[in-house]
């Protein structure tokens, strides 16, 4: 009797994340998917799952998720890398297994299958991005079925090559744009927060049953939406959500994006004079304006002094505040007169600008 062939191995996966949020994304992968995190680098998390299912697309702190075809951290920066990329693409990946797993997570739509090849490259190399893309395409020759049609956008299957310095990773993209952009976010305000960052802030807040959660400067309502989604996922009941903004357009956008989900009705208010009773809020999650968003950036210290004093008034003892700012020194000075203890601090990038995500507890 012929020996039955072993089933194909389950490949590793990797996620693209906002730089600085790797630990939060790794926690979500471990806690919600029971995954095993193998490695974290700036902007990426490599992990394994016992079984790859559509549940991997439910991750909210990641920008994209990929099946790992091959990876290396030994590029030479020279043109000889191109032959290496071609050889690794042709020899190191089990494309039939990767395509099978992709199809299970992303069933084919009507019509001929479409595919797209993507190359991202950072750092100085002795070749162009288009040269690396061509090398990957040459390595894929014979693996992509002849009936598949190349497409520049909205392709059913995408194969990505990401080069950062001496590191290269190649994979099959499982996610699409809705992982990072969210379908609920139809209305926007200037400098609106990325949903993946808002999701990370909601996780860091540690929301529990019966709590009151406040975003005093809610913008387009992204933080409130992600807090609500997290509580729904974890079946955390009887959470009260409060949100508002001084900008009437922001209040309108929040209302449009959230509808009446969770009974959230945004209000127009001044964050320095909140219509909220003293010591009634358990969690504050907020992304105050960065200095460049104000007509006079020098007003940031005064603004932070005023809003933190008001937040301290409404926050319960033992309550927690999760705050994202670019002017961390100004925030520290604003917090100094109050009995707030720092719990965590992460350096991140938001809209290309360096920022700090910090977690505080009121003692």
Coordinates of C-alpha atoms in Angstrom, one line a residue:
X1 CA 0.0 0.0 0.0
X2 CA 1.3 3.4 -0.9
X3 CA 2.2 5.6 2.0
X4 CA -0.2 8.5 2.5
X5 CA 1.4 11.9 1.9
X6 CA 1.7 14.2 4.9
X7 CA -0.5 17.2 4.8
X8 CA 1.2 20.5 3.8
X9 CA 2.7 22.4 6.7
X10 CA 0.8 25.4 8.0
X11 CA 3.0 28.4 7.1
X12 CA 3.9 31.3 9.4
X13 CA 2.1 34.6 9.0
X14 CA 3.2 38.2 9.4
X15 CA 1.3 41.3 10.1
X16 CA 2.1 44.9 9.1
X17 CA 1.4 47.3 12.1
X18 CA 1.8 50.9 12.8
X19 CA 5.4 51.4 14.0
X20 CA 5.5 51.3 17.8
X21 CA 2.3 49.2 18.2
X22 CA 4.0 45.8 17.8
X23 CA 3.4 44.8 21.4
X24 CA -0.3 45.6 21.3
X25 CA -0.7 43.7 18.0
X26 CA 1.2 40.7 19.4
X27 CA -1.1 40.7 22.5
X28 CA -4.2 40.7 20.2
X29 CA -2.8 37.8 18.2
X30 CA -2.0 35.8 21.3
X31 CA -5.1 36.6 23.2
X32 CA -7.8 36.6 20.5
X33 CA -6.4 34.0 18.0
X34 CA -4.3 31.9 20.5
X35 CA -1.4 32.5 18.1
X36 CA 2.2 32.1 18.9
X37 CA 4.3 35.2 18.2
X38 CA 7.7 34.2 16.8
X39 CA 9.3 37.6 16.2
X40 CA 8.5 41.3 16.2
X41 CA 10.4 44.0 14.2
X42 CA 9.6 47.6 13.7
X43 CA 6.3 47.6 11.9
X44 CA 5.8 43.9 11.7
X45 CA 4.8 40.8 13.8
X46 CA 5.6 37.2 12.7
X47 CA 3.3 34.6 14.2
X48 CA 2.0 31.1 13.8
X49 CA -1.5 29.6 14.1
X50 CA -2.6 26.0 14.4
X51 CA -5.1 26.6 11.7
X52 CA -5.6 29.5 9.3
X53 CA -9.2 30.6 9.1
X54 CA -11.1 33.8 8.2
X55 CA -10.9 34.7 11.9
X56 CA -7.4 36.1 11.1
X57 CA -9.1 38.9 9.3
X58 CA -10.9 40.0 12.5
X59 CA -7.6 41.5 13.9
X60 CA -8.1 45.2 14.5
X61 CA -4.7 46.5 15.5
X62 CA -3.0 45.3 12.3
X63 CA -2.9 47.1 8.9
X64 CA -2.5 43.9 6.8
X65 CA -1.9 40.1 7.3
X66 CA 0.1 37.9 5.0
X67 CA 1.0 34.2 4.6
X68 CA 4.8 34.0 4.7
X69 CA 6.3 32.7 1.5
X70 CA 9.9 33.4 2.4
X71 CA 12.0 35.9 4.4
X72 CA 15.6 36.8 4.9
X73 CA 17.7 39.3 6.8
X74 CA 20.9 38.9 4.7
X75 CA 20.5 41.1 1.7
X76 CA 23.7 42.7 0.5
X77 CA 22.3 46.0 -0.8
X78 CA 24.0 45.0 -4.1
X79 CA 22.5 44.2 -7.5
X80 CA 23.3 40.5 -6.8
X81 CA 20.3 40.6 -4.4
X82 CA 18.0 40.5 -7.5
X83 CA 19.2 37.0 -8.4
X84 CA 18.7 36.0 -4.8
X85 CA 15.2 37.3 -4.7
X86 CA 14.4 35.4 -7.9
X87 CA 15.8 32.2 -6.6
X88 CA 14.2 32.4 -3.2
X89 CA 10.8 33.1 -4.8
X90 CA 11.2 30.1 -7.1
X91 CA 12.6 27.7 -4.6
X92 CA 11.7 28.5 -1.0
X93 CA 7.9 29.0 -1.2
X94 CA 5.3 26.3 -1.4
X95 CA 3.0 28.4 -3.7
X96 CA 0.4 25.7 -4.2
X97 CA -0.2 25.5 -0.5
X98 CA -0.1 29.2 0.0
X99 CA -2.7 29.7 -2.8
X100 CA -4.9 27.0 -1.3
X101 CA -4.9 28.6 2.1
X102 CA -5.5 32.0 0.5
X103 CA -8.5 30.7 -1.4
X104 CA -10.0 29.2 1.8
X105 CA -9.8 32.6 3.6
X106 CA -10.7 34.7 0.5
X107 CA -13.1 32.6 -1.7
X108 CA -13.0 33.5 -5.4
X109 CA -15.5 35.9 -6.8
X110 CA -17.2 35.6 -10.2
X111 CA -15.1 35.9 -13.3
X112 CA -11.5 35.2 -14.0
X113 CA -9.2 35.3 -11.0
X114 CA -7.1 38.5 -10.8
X115 CA -3.7 38.9 -9.2
X116 CA -1.3 41.8 -8.5
X117 CA 2.3 41.9 -7.5
X118 CA 3.5 44.6 -5.1
X119 CA 7.0 45.7 -4.0
X120 CA 7.8 48.1 -1.2
X121 CA 11.4 49.1 -0.6
X122 CA 13.1 51.3 2.0
X123 CA 16.8 52.1 2.3
X124 CA 19.5 52.7 -0.3
X125 CA 20.1 49.7 -2.6
X126 CA 22.1 49.1 -5.8
X127 CA 18.9 48.5 -7.7
X128 CA 15.5 50.0 -8.1
X129 CA 12.1 48.9 -6.6
X130 CA 10.9 48.0 -10.1
X131 CA 14.0 45.8 -10.6
X132 CA 13.2 43.9 -7.3
X133 CA 9.5 43.5 -8.5
X134 CA 10.7 42.1 -11.8
X135 CA 13.0 39.6 -10.0
X136 CA 10.0 38.4 -7.9
X137 CA 7.9 38.1 -11.0
X138 CA 10.6 36.0 -12.7
X139 CA 10.7 33.7 -9.7
X140 CA 6.9 33.3 -9.8
X141 CA 7.0 32.2 -13.5
X142 CA 5.1 28.9 -13.8
X143 CA 3.5 29.1 -10.4
X144 CA 0.7 31.6 -11.2
X145 CA -1.9 29.8 -13.3
X146 CA -2.1 30.9 -16.9
X147 CA -5.8 31.8 -16.7
X148 CA -5.3 34.4 -14.0
X149 CA -5.5 38.1 -15.1
X150 CA -3.1 40.8 -13.9
X151 CA -4.8 43.7 -12.2
X152 CA -3.5 47.0 -10.8
X153 CA -6.1 47.3 -8.1
X154 CA -8.8 45.3 -6.2
X155 CA -7.1 42.1 -7.3
X156 CA -8.4 38.9 -5.7
X157 CA -4.8 37.7 -4.9
X158 CA -1.8 39.9 -4.1
X159 CA 1.8 38.8 -3.6
X160 CA 3.9 41.3 -1.8
X161 CA 7.7 41.8 -1.5
X162 CA 8.8 44.1 1.3
X163 CA 12.4 45.2 1.5
X164 CA 13.7 47.2 4.4
X165 CA 17.5 47.6 4.5
X166 CA 19.0 44.1 4.6
X167 CA 15.7 42.4 5.3
X168 CA 13.3 41.1 2.7
X169 CA 10.0 39.3 3.2
X170 CA 7.6 37.9 0.6
X171 CA 4.0 36.8 1.2
X172 CA 0.5 36.3 0.0
X173 CA -1.8 39.0 1.3
X174 CA -4.9 37.7 3.1
X175 CA -6.4 41.1 4.1
X176 CA -7.8 43.9 2.0
X177 CA -8.2 47.6 2.5
X178 CA -11.1 47.2 4.9
X179 CA -8.7 45.8 7.6
X180 CA -7.1 49.1 7.9
X181 CA -9.8 51.5 6.8
X182 CA -13.0 50.0 8.2
X183 CA -16.4 50.1 6.5
X184 CA -18.1 52.2 9.2
X185 CA -15.8 55.2 8.6
X186 CA -17.7 57.0 5.8
X187 CA -17.2 60.6 7.1
X188 CA -13.9 62.1 8.0
X189 CA -12.3 65.1 9.6
X190 CA -8.9 66.6 9.1
X191 CA -6.1 64.5 10.6
X192 CA -8.6 61.8 11.5
X193 CA -7.0 58.9 13.6
X194 CA -6.2 55.6 11.9
X195 CA -8.6 52.9 13.1
X196 CA -5.8 50.5 13.9
X197 CA -4.3 53.1 16.3
X198 CA -7.7 53.7 17.9
X199 CA -8.1 50.0 18.3
X200 CA -4.8 49.8 20.1
X201 CA -5.8 52.6 22.4
X202 CA -9.1 50.9 23.3
X203 CA -7.2 47.7 24.2
X204 CA -4.8 49.6 26.4
X205 CA -7.7 51.2 28.2
X206 CA -8.7 47.9 29.9
X207 CA -12.5 48.5 29.6
X208 CA -14.6 46.4 31.9
X209 CA -18.3 45.8 32.5
X210 CA -20.4 48.7 33.7
X211 CA -17.7 51.3 33.0
X212 CA -18.1 54.8 31.6
X213 CA -15.8 55.5 28.7
X214 CA -15.2 59.1 27.5
X215 CA -13.5 60.6 24.4
X216 CA -13.7 64.3 25.1
X217 CA -12.3 65.3 21.7
X218 CA -13.9 62.7 19.5
X219 CA -13.1 63.9 16.0
X220 CA -14.7 61.4 13.6
X221 CA -15.6 59.0 16.4
X222 CA -12.9 56.4 15.6
X223 CA -11.9 55.8 19.2
X224 CA -15.5 55.4 20.3
X225 CA -16.2 53.0 17.4
X226 CA -13.2 50.8 18.2
X227 CA -14.0 50.8 21.9
X228 CA -17.5 49.7 21.1
X229 CA -16.2 47.0 18.7
X230 CA -13.8 45.6 21.3
X231 CA -16.5 45.4 24.0
X232 CA -18.9 43.7 21.6
X233 CA -16.2 41.2 20.7
X234 CA -15.4 40.5 24.3
X235 CA -19.1 40.6 25.3
X236 CA -18.4 43.3 27.9
X237 CA -21.8 44.5 28.9
X238 CA -23.4 47.8 30.2
X239 CA -20.6 50.1 29.1
X240 CA -21.6 53.7 28.8
X241 CA -19.9 55.7 26.0
X242 CA -19.6 59.5 26.1
X243 CA -18.1 61.6 23.3
X244 CA -18.1 65.1 22.0
X245 CA -16.1 67.8 20.3
X246 CA -16.0 71.6 20.0
X247 CA -16.2 71.3 16.2
X248 CA -19.8 70.9 15.0
X249 CA -18.5 69.1 11.9
X250 CA -16.7 66.6 14.0
X251 CA -19.9 65.9 16.0
X252 CA -21.8 65.4 12.8
X253 CA -19.2 63.0 11.4
X254 CA -19.2 61.0 14.6
X255 CA -22.9 60.7 14.5
X256 CA -22.8 59.6 10.8
X257 CA -20.0 57.0 11.4
X258 CA -21.6 55.5 14.5
X259 CA -25.3 56.0 13.8
X260 CA -27.0 54.9 17.0
X261 CA -24.6 52.0 17.8
X262 CA -24.3 51.4 21.5
X263 CA -26.6 54.4 22.2
X264 CA -23.8 56.8 21.5
X265 CA -25.0 60.4 20.9
X266 CA -22.1 62.8 20.4
X267 CA -22.4 66.2 21.9
X268 CA -20.9 69.6 21.0
X269 CA -18.9 70.7 24.0
X270 CA -15.7 72.4 25.2
X271 CA -13.2 69.8 26.5
X272 CA -12.1 72.2 29.2
X273 CA -15.7 72.5 30.5
X274 CA -17.3 69.1 30.1
X275 CA -21.0 68.6 31.0
X276 CA -20.0 65.5 33.0
X277 CA -20.3 65.1 36.8
X278 CA -17.2 64.9 39.0
X279 CA -15.6 61.5 39.4
X280 CA -18.0 59.6 37.1
X281 CA -15.7 58.4 34.3
X282 CA -13.7 55.2 34.4
X283 CA -11.7 55.5 31.2
X284 CA -10.7 58.5 29.1
X285 CA -9.3 57.7 25.6
X286 CA -8.3 60.7 23.6
X287 CA -6.2 62.0 20.7
X288 CA -5.9 65.7 21.5
X289 CA -4.8 68.1 18.7
X290 CA -1.1 68.0 17.7
X291 CA 0.7 71.4 17.7
X292 CA 0.7 71.6 13.9
X293 CA -3.1 71.3 13.9
X294 CA -3.6 74.6 15.8
X295 CA -3.3 78.1 14.4
X296 CA -0.8 78.8 17.2
X297 CA 1.2 75.7 18.2
X298 CA 2.6 77.6 21.2
X299 CA -0.8 77.3 22.8
X300 CA -0.4 73.6 23.3
X301 CA 0.9 73.8 26.9
X302 CA -2.0 75.9 28.0
X303 CA -4.5 73.7 26.2
X304 CA -3.1 70.5 27.8
X305 CA -3.0 72.2 31.2
X306 CA -6.7 73.0 30.9
X307 CA -8.0 69.7 29.4
X308 CA -6.0 67.5 31.8
X309 CA -7.3 69.5 34.8
X310 CA -10.9 68.9 33.5
X311 CA -10.2 65.3 32.8
X312 CA -8.9 64.9 36.3
X313 CA -12.1 66.3 37.7
X314 CA -14.3 63.8 35.9
X315 CA -12.1 60.8 36.2
X316 CA -12.7 58.4 39.1
X317 CA -9.8 57.5 41.5
X318 CA -8.3 54.4 40.0
X319 CA -9.5 55.4 36.6
X320 CA -7.3 55.3 33.5
X321 CA -6.4 57.7 30.7
X322 CA -5.0 56.6 27.3
X323 CA -3.7 59.7 25.4
X324 CA -1.9 60.1 22.1
X325 CA 0.1 63.3 21.6
X326 CA 3.1 64.6 19.7
X327 CA 4.1 67.1 22.4
X328 CA 4.8 64.6 25.3
X329 CA 6.8 67.1 27.4
X330 CA 3.7 69.4 27.4
X331 CA 1.5 66.5 28.5
X332 CA 3.9 65.5 31.3
X333 CA 3.9 69.1 32.6
X334 CA 0.1 69.2 32.5
X335 CA -0.2 65.9 34.4
X336 CA 2.4 66.9 37.0
X337 CA -0.1 68.7 39.4
X338 CA -2.4 65.7 39.5
X339 CA -2.0 62.3 41.1
X340 CA -1.7 60.4 37.8
X341 CA 0.8 57.6 37.6
X342 CA 2.3 56.6 34.2
X343 CA 1.7 52.9 33.3
X344 CA 3.0 52.6 29.8
X345 CA 4.6 54.7 27.1
X346 CA 5.0 53.9 23.4
X347 CA 6.7 55.8 20.6
X348 CA 4.6 55.6 17.5
X349 CA 4.2 57.3 14.1
X350 CA 0.8 58.9 13.2
X351 CA 0.3 60.4 9.7
X352 CA 4.1 60.3 9.3
X353 CA 4.7 62.3 12.5
X354 CA 6.4 61.0 15.6
X355 CA 4.0 60.8 18.6
X356 CA 3.8 59.1 22.0
X357 CA 0.9 56.9 23.2
X358 CA 0.8 56.9 27.0
X359 CA -1.3 55.2 29.6
X360 CA -1.9 56.9 33.0
X361 CA -3.8 55.8 36.2
X362 CA -5.3 58.2 38.7
X363 CA -4.3 57.2 42.2

